[in-house]
mmCIF file of C-alpha atoms and ligand atoms in Angstrom:
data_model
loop_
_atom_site.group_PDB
_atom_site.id
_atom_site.type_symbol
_atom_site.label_atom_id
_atom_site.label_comp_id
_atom_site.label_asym_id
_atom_site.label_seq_id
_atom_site.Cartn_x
_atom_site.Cartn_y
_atom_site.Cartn_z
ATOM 1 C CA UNK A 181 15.707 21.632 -26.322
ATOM 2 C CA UNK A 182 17.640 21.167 -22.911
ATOM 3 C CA UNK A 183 17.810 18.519 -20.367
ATOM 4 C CA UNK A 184 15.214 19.036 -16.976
ATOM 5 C CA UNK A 185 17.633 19.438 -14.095
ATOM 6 C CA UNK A 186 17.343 17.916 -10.731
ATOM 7 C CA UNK A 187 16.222 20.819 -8.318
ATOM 8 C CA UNK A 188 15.448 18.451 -5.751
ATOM 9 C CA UNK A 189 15.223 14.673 -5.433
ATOM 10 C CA UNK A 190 12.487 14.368 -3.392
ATOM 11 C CA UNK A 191 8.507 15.821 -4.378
ATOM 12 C CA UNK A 192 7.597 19.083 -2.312
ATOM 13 C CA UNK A 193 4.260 18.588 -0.337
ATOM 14 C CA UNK A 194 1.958 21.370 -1.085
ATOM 15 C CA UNK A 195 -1.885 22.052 -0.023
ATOM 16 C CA UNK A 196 -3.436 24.024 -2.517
ATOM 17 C CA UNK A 197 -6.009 26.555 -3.075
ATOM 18 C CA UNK A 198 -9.480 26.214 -4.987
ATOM 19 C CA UNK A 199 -9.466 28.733 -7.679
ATOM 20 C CA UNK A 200 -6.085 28.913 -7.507
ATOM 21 C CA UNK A 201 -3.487 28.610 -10.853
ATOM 22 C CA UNK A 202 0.046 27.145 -10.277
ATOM 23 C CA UNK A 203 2.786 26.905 -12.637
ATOM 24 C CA UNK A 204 5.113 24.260 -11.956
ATOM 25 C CA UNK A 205 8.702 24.279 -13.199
ATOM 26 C CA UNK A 206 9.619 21.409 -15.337
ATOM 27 C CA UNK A 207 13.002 22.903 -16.361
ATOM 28 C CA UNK A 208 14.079 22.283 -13.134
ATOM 29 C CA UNK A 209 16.179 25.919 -13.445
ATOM 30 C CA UNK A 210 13.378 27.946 -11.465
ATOM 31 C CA UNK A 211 14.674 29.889 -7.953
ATOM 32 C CA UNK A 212 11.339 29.075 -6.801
ATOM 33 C CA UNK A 213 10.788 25.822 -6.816
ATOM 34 C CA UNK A 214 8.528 24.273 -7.454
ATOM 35 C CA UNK A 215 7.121 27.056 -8.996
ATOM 36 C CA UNK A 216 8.113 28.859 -12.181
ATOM 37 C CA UNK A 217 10.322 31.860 -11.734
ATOM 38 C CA UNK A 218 9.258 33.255 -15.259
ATOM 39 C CA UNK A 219 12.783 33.374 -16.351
ATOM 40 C CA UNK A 220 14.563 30.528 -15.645
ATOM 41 C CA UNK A 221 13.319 28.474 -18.403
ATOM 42 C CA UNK A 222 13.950 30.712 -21.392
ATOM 43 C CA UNK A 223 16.305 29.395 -23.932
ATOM 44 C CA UNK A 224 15.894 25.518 -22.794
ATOM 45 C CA UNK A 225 12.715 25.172 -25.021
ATOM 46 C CA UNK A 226 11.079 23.481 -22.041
ATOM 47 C CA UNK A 227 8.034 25.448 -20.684
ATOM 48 C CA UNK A 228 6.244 24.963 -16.983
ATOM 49 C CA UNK A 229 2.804 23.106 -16.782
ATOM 50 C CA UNK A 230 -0.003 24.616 -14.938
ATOM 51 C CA UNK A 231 -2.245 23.294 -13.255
ATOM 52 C CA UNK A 232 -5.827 24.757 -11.788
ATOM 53 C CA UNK A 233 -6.755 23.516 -8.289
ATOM 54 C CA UNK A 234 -10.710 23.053 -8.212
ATOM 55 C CA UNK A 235 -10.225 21.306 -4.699
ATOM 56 C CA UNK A 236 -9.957 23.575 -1.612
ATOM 57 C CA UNK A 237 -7.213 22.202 0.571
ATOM 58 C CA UNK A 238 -6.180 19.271 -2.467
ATOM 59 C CA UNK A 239 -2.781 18.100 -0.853
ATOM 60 C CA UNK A 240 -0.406 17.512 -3.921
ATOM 61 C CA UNK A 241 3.491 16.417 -4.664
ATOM 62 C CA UNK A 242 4.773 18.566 -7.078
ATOM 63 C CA UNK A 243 7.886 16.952 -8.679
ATOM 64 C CA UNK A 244 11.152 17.882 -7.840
ATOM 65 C CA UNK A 245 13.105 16.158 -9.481
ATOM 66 C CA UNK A 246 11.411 16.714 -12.862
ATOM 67 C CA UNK A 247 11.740 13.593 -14.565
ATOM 68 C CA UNK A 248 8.129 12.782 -13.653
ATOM 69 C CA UNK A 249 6.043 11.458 -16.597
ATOM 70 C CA UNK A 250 3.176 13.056 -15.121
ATOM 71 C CA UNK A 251 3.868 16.495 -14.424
ATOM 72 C CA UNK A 252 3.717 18.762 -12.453
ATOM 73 C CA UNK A 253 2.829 15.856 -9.986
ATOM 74 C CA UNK A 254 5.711 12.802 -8.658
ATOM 75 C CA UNK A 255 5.128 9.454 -10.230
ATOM 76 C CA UNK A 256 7.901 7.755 -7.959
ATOM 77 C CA UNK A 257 10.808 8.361 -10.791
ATOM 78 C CA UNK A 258 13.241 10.495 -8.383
ATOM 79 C CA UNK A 259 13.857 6.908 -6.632
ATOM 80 C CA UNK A 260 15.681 6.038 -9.814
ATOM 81 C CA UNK A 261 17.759 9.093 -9.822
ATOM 82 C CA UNK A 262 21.489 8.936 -8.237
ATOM 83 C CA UNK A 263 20.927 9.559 -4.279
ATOM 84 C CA UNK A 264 16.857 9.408 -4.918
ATOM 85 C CA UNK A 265 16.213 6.283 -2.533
ATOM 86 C CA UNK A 266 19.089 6.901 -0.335
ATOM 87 C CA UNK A 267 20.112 4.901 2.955
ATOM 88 C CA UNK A 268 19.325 5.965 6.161
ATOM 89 C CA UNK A 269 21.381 8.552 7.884
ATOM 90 C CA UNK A 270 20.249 8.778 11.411
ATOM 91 C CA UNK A 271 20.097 5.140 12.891
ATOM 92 C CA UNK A 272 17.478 4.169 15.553
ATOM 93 C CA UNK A 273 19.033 1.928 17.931
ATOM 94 C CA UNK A 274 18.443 4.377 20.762
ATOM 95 C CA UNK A 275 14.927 3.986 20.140
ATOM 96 C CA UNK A 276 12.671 1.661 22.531
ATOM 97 C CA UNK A 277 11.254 -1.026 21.419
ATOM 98 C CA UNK A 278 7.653 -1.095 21.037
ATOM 99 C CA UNK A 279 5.527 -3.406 23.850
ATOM 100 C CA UNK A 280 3.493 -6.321 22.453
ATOM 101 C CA UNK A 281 -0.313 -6.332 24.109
ATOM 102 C CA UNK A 282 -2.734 -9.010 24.539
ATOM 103 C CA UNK A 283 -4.140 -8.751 21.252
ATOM 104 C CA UNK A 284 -0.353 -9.055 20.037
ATOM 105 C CA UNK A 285 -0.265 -5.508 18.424
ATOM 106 C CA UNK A 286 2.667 -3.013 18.805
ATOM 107 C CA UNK A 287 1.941 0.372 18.760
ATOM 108 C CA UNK A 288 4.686 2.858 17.258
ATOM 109 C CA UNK A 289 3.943 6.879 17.081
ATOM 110 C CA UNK A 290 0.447 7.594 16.292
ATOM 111 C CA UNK A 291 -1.757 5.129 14.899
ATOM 112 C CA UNK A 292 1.287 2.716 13.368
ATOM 113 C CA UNK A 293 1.536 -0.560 14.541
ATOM 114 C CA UNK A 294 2.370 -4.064 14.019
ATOM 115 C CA UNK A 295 -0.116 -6.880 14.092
ATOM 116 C CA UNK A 296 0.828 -10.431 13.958
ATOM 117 C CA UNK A 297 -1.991 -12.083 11.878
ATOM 118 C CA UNK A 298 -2.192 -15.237 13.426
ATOM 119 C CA UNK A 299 -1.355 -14.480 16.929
ATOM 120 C CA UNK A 300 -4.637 -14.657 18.394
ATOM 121 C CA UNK A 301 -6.187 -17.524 16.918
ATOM 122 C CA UNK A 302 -8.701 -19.344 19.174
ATOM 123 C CA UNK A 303 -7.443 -22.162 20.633
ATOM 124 C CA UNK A 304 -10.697 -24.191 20.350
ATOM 125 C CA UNK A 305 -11.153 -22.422 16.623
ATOM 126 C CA UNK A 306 -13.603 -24.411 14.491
ATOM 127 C CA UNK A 307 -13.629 -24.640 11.012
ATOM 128 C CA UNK A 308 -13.382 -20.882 10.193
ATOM 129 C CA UNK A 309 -12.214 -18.075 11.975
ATOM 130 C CA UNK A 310 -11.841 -14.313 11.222
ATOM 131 C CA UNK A 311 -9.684 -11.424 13.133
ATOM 132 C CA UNK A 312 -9.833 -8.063 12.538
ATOM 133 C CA UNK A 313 -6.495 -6.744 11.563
ATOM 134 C CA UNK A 314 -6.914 -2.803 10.854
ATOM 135 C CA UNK A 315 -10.148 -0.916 10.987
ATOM 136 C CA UNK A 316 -11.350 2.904 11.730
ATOM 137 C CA UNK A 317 -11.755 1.785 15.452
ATOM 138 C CA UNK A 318 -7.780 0.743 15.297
ATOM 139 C CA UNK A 319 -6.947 4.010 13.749
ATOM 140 C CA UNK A 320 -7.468 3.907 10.263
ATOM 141 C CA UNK A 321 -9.636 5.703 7.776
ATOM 142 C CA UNK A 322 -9.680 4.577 4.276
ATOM 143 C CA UNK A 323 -9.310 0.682 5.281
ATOM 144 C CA UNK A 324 -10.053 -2.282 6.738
ATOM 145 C CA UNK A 325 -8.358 -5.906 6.695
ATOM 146 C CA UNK A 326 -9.282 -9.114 8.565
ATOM 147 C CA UNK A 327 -7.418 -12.191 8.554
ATOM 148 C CA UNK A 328 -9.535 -15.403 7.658
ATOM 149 C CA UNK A 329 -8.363 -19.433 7.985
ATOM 150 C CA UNK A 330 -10.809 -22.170 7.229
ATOM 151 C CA UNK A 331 -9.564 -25.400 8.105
ATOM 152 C CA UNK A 332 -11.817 -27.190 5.762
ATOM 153 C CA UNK A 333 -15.247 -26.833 3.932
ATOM 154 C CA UNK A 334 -16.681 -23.314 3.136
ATOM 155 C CA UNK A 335 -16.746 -20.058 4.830
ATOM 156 C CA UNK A 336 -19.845 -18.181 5.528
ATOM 157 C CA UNK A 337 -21.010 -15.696 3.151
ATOM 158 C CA UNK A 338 -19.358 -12.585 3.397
ATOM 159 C CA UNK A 339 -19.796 -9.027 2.088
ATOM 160 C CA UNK A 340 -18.429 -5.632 2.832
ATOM 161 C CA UNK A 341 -21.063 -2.859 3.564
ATOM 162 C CA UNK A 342 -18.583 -0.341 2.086
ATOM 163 C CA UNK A 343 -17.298 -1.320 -1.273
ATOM 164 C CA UNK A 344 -14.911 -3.208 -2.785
ATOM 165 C CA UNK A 345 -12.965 -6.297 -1.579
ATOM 166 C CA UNK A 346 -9.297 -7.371 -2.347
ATOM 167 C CA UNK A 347 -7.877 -10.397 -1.154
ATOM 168 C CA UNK A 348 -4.230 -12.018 -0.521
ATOM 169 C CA UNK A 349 -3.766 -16.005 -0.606
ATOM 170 C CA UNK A 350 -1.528 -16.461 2.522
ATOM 171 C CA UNK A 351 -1.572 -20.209 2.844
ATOM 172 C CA UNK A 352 -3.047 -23.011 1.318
ATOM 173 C CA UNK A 353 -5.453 -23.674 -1.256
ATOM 174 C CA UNK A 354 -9.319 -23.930 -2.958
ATOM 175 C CA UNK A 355 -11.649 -21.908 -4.292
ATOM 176 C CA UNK A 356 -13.425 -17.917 -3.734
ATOM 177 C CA UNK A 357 -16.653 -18.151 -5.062
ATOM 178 C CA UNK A 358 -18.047 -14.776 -5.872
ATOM 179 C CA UNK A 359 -21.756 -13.897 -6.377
ATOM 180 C CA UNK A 360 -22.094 -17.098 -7.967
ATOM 181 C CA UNK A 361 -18.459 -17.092 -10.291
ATOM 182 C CA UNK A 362 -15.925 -19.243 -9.037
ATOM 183 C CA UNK A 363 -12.287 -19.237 -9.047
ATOM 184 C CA UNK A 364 -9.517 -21.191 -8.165
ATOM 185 C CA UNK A 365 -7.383 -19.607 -5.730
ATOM 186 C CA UNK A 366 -3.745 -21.102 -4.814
ATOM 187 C CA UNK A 367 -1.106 -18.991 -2.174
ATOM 188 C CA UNK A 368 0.327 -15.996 -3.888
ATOM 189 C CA UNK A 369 -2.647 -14.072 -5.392
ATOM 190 C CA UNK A 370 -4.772 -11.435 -5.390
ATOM 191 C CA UNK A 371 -8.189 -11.469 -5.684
ATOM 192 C CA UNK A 372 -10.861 -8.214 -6.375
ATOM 193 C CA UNK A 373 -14.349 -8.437 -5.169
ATOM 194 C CA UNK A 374 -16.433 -5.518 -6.459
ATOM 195 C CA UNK A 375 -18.688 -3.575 -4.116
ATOM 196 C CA UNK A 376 -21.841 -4.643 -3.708
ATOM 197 C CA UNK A 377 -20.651 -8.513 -4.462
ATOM 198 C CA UNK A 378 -20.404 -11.374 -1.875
ATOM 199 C CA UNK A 379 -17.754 -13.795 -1.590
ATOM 200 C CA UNK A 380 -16.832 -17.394 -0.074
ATOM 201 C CA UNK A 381 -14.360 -19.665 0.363
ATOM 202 C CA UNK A 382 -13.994 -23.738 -0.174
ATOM 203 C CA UNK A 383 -10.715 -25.565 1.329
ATOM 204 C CA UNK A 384 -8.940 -28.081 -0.800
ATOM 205 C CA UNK A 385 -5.570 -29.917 0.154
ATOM 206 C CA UNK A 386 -3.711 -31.041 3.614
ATOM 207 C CA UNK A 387 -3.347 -26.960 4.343
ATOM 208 C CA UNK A 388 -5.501 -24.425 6.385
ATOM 209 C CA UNK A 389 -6.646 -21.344 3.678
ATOM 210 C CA UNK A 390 -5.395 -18.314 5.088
ATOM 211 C CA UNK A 391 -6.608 -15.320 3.732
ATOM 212 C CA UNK A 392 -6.333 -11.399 4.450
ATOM 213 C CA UNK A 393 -9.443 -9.871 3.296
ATOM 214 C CA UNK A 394 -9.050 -6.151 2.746
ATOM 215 C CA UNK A 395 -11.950 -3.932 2.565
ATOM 216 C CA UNK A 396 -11.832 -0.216 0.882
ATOM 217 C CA UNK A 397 -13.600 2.150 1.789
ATOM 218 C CA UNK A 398 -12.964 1.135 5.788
ATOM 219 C CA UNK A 399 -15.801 -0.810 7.380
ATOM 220 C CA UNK A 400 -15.325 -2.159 10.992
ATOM 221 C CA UNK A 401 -16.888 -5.970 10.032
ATOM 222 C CA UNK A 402 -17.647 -7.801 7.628
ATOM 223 C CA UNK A 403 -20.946 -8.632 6.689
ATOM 224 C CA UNK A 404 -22.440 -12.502 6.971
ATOM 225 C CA UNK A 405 -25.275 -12.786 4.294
ATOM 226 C CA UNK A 406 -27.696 -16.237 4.464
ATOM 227 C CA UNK A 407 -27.276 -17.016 0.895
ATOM 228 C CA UNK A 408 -24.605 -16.061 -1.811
ATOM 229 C CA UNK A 409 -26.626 -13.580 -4.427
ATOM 230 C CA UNK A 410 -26.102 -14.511 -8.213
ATOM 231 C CA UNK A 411 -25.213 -10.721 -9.088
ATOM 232 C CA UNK A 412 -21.511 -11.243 -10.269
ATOM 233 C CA UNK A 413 -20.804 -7.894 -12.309
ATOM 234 C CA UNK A 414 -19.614 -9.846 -15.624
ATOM 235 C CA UNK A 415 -18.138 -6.706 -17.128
ATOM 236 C CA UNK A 416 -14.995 -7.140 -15.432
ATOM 237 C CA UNK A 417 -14.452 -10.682 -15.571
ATOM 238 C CA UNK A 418 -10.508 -11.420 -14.772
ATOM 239 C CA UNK A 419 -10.603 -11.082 -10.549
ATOM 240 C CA UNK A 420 -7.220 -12.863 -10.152
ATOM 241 C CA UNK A 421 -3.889 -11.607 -10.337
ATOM 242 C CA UNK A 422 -0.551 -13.575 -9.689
ATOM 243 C CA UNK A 423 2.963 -12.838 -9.504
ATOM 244 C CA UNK A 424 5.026 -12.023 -12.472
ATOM 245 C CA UNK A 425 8.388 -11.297 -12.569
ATOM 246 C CA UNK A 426 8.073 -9.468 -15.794
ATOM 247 C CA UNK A 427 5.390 -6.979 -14.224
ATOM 248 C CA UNK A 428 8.272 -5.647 -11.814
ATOM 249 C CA UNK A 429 8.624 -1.924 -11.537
ATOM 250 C CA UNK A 430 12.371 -0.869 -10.331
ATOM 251 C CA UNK A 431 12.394 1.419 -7.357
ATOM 252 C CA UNK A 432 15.564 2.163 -6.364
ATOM 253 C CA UNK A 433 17.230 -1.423 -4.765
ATOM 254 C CA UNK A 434 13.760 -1.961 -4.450
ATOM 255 C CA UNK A 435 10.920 -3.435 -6.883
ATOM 256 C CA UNK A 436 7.372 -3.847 -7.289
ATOM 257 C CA UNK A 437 4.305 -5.607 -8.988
ATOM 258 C CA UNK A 438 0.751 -4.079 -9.257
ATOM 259 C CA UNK A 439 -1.682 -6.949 -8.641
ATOM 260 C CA UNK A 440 -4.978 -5.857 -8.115
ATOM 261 C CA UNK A 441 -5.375 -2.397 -9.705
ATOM 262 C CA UNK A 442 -8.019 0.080 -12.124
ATOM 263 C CA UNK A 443 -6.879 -2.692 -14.388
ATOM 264 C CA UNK A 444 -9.164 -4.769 -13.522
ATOM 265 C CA UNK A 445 -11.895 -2.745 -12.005
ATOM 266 C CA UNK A 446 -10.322 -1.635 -8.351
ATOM 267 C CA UNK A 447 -12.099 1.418 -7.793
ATOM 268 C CA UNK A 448 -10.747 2.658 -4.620
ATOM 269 C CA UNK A 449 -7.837 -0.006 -3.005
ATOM 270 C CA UNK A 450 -4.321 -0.760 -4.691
ATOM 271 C CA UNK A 451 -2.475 -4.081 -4.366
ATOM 272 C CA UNK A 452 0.999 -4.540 -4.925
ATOM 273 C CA UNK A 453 3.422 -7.083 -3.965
ATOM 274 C CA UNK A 454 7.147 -5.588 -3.392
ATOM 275 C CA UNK A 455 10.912 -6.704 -2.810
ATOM 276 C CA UNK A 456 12.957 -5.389 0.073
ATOM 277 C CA UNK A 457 16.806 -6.376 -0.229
ATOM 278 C CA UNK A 458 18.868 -5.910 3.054
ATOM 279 C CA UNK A 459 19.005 -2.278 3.175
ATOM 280 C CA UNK A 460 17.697 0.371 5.690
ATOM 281 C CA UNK A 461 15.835 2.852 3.593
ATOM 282 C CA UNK A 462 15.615 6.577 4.647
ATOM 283 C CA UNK A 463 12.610 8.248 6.627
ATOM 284 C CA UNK A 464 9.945 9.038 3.876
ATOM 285 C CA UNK A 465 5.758 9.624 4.020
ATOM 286 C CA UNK A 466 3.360 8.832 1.756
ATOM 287 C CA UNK A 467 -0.092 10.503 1.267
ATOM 288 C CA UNK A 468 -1.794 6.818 0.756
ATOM 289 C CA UNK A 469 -2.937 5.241 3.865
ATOM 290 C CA UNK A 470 -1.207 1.287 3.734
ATOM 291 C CA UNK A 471 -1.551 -1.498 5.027
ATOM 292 C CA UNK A 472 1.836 -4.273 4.743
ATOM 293 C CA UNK A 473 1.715 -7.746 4.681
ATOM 294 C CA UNK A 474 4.993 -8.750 5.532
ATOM 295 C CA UNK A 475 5.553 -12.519 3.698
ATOM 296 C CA UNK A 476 9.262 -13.381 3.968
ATOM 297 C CA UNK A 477 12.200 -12.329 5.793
ATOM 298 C CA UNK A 478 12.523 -9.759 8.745
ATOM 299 C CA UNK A 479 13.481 -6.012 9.767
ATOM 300 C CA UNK A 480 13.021 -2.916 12.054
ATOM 301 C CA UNK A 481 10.078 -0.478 11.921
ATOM 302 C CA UNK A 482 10.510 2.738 13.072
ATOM 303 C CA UNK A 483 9.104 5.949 13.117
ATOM 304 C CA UNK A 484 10.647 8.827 15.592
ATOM 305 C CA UNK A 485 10.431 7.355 18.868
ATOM 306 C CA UNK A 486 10.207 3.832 18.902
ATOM 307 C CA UNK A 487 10.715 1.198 16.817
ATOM 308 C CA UNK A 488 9.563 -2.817 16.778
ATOM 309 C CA UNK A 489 10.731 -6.184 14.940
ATOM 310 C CA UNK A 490 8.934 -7.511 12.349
ATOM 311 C CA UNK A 491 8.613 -10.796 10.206
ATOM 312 C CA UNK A 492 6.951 -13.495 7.982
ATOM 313 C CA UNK A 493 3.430 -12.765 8.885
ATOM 314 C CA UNK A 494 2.937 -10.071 10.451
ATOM 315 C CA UNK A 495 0.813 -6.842 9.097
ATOM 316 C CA UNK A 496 1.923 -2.999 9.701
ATOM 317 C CA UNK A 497 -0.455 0.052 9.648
ATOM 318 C CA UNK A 498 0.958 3.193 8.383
ATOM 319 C CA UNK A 499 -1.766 6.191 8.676
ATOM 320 C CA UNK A 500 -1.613 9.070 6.252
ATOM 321 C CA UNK A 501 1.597 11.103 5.967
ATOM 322 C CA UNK A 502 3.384 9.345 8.675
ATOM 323 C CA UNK A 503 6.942 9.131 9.353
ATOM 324 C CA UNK A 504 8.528 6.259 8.854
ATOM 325 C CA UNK A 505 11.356 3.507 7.812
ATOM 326 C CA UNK A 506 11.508 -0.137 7.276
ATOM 327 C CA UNK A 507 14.472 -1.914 7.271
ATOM 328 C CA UNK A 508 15.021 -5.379 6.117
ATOM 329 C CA UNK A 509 17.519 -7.427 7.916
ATOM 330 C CA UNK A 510 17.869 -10.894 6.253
ATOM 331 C CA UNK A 511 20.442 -11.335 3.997
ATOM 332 C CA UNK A 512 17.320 -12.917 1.425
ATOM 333 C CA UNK A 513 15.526 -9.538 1.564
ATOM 334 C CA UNK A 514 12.081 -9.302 2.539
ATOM 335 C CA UNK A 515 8.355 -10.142 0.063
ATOM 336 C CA UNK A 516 5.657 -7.435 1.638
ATOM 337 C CA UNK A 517 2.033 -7.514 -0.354
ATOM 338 C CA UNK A 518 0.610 -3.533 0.296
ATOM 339 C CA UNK A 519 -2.862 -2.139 0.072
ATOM 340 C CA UNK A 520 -2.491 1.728 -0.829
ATOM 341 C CA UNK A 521 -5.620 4.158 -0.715
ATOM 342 C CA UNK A 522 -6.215 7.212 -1.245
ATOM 343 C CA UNK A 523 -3.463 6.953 -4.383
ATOM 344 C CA UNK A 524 -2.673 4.198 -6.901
ATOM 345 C CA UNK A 525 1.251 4.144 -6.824
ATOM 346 C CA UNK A 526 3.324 2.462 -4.332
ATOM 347 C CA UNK A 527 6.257 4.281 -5.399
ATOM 348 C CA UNK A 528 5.374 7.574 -4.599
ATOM 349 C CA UNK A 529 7.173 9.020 -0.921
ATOM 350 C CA UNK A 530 8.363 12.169 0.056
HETATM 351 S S1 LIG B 290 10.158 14.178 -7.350
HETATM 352 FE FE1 LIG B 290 10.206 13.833 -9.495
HETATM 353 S S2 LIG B 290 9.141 11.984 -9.729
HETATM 354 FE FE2 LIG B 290 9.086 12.306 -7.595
#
């Protein structure tokens, strides 16, 4: 059996049919790509893969590369090829830099922006305060996060109306109780809330909690309940994931950690917590909708017309399909936790 050439090393975007067949070439030889030539193939001993669309419009990324493990559609392995994550050719320092508002958000192309989480926090703030960091109202569709700090005691009650919760430990330290489970919670970690459960937090130590609550499916709030129901859904009983350096997925100069995940019950958002070294990646999309947590170090955003700074704790929106590069500009590299949905792997981008 032959090897699968590289036809291209980047996925081609396709939206498909509904009651519609395509054969994908995973030989890699085809003149049609993505698509099977029906000649191309013979004597290699590898055969396409077909695949019947059942959506109507189902936007796909047929591999390109064909080293996928789950053909015919990318799973992020053409970054690992020679050339597959490449450096940026054209450079943006023409670009203008994106304006900070009152609400301390800067607005690139379309609906991405930058949000610095803490930036508007009330200057008489009492114990707990909450800001709302991406929602459908901001521009997004399949999200929403908020940015919590309690300077001591417990939170309110709180509950998304949409679904499921994921959380990211920013600062400090204590406990999340959820629908009457607790767990400890210390800075680094992800945390899943199922839909239809409640959760609150209690402040230990000399540190503020800080906490960016994601919710997925979007809702624009958060919901404040009177008391905290005793409904914790025991069949998925591990809710905390923390960092592991022996969880890392290599993408390109780049790597990545799943944290909260289908593993443990996620059935809409993925978390993942990713290394940036100093390098200016090419422009790429992604079909997921994200939201970044940027946690150390600093770069340049850009998509085609402007571009904006960003560091240590600030958040960036990217909507669906959007143009983009982030470069990071510290010599250390940059930590960024992500929220992906629709779509389960970071390392997908065409
Ligand atoms: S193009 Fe082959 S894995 Fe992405």
């Amino acid at each position: 059996m032959g090897d699968a050439i590289v036809a291209s090393r980047k996925p081609f975007y396709k939206e498909l049919k509904a009651g519609r067949s395509y054969l994908w070439c995973a030989c890699g030889r085809s003149k049609r790509q993505p698509f099977c030539d029906g000649r191309s193939h013979e004597g290699t001993g590898i055969e396409p893969i077909r695949y019947d669309c059942t959506v109507d419009g189902e936007e796909v990324l047929f591999c390109g590369c064909k080293q996928t493990a789950t053909g015919p559609f990318c799973d992020g392995a053409h970054s690992n090829i020679p050339g597959g994550y490449a450096e940026e050719a054209e450079r943006a320092e023409d670009l203008p830099w994106a304006e900070s508002d009152a609400e301390g958000i800067r607005s690139l192309d379309g609906h991405c922006y930058v949000i610095a989480a803490e930036a508007t926090r009330p200057a008489t703030a009492g114990d707990w305060w909450c800001r709302t960091i991406v929602s459908t109202a901001m521009g997004a569709q399949h999200q929403a996060q908020f940015y919590g700090e309690l300077r001591r005691g417990r939170s309110p009650v709180l509950a998304s109306p949409a679904g499921d919760v994921v959380l990211w430990t920013m600062a400090g330290q204590g406990n999340v109780e959820i629908s009457g489970r607790s767990f400890p919670l210390a800075r680094d970690m992800g945390v899943y809330v199922r839909g239809g459960e409640a959760f609150r937090f209690t402040q230990q130590g000399d540190a503020p909690l800080g906490v960016h609550i994601h919710a997925c499916p979007a809702t624009d709030a958060l919901d404040e309940l009177a008391t905290m129901p005793d409904d914790f859904d025991a069949r998925w009983p591990d809710r905390t994931v923390g960092v592991d350096e022996n969880q890392r997925h290599a993408m390109g100069p780049r790597y990545f950690q799943m944290l909260v995940d289908k593993r443990i019950g996620s059935t809409t958002a993925t978390q993942f917590i990713g290394h940036i070294p100093q390098s200016r990646a090419e422009m790429h999309r992604h079909l997921y909708e994200e939201a970044l947590i940027i946690l150390s170090g600093e770069g340049v955003i850009w998509n085609e017309g402007v571009r904006a700074r960003v560091r240590a704790g600030d958040v960036i929106f990217f909507p669906r399909k959007h143009r983009h590069s982030l470069q990071c500009t510290h010599p250390d590299g940059m930590d960024v936790v992500g929220l992906i949905h629709p779509g389960d792997n970071p390392g997908i981008n065409y």
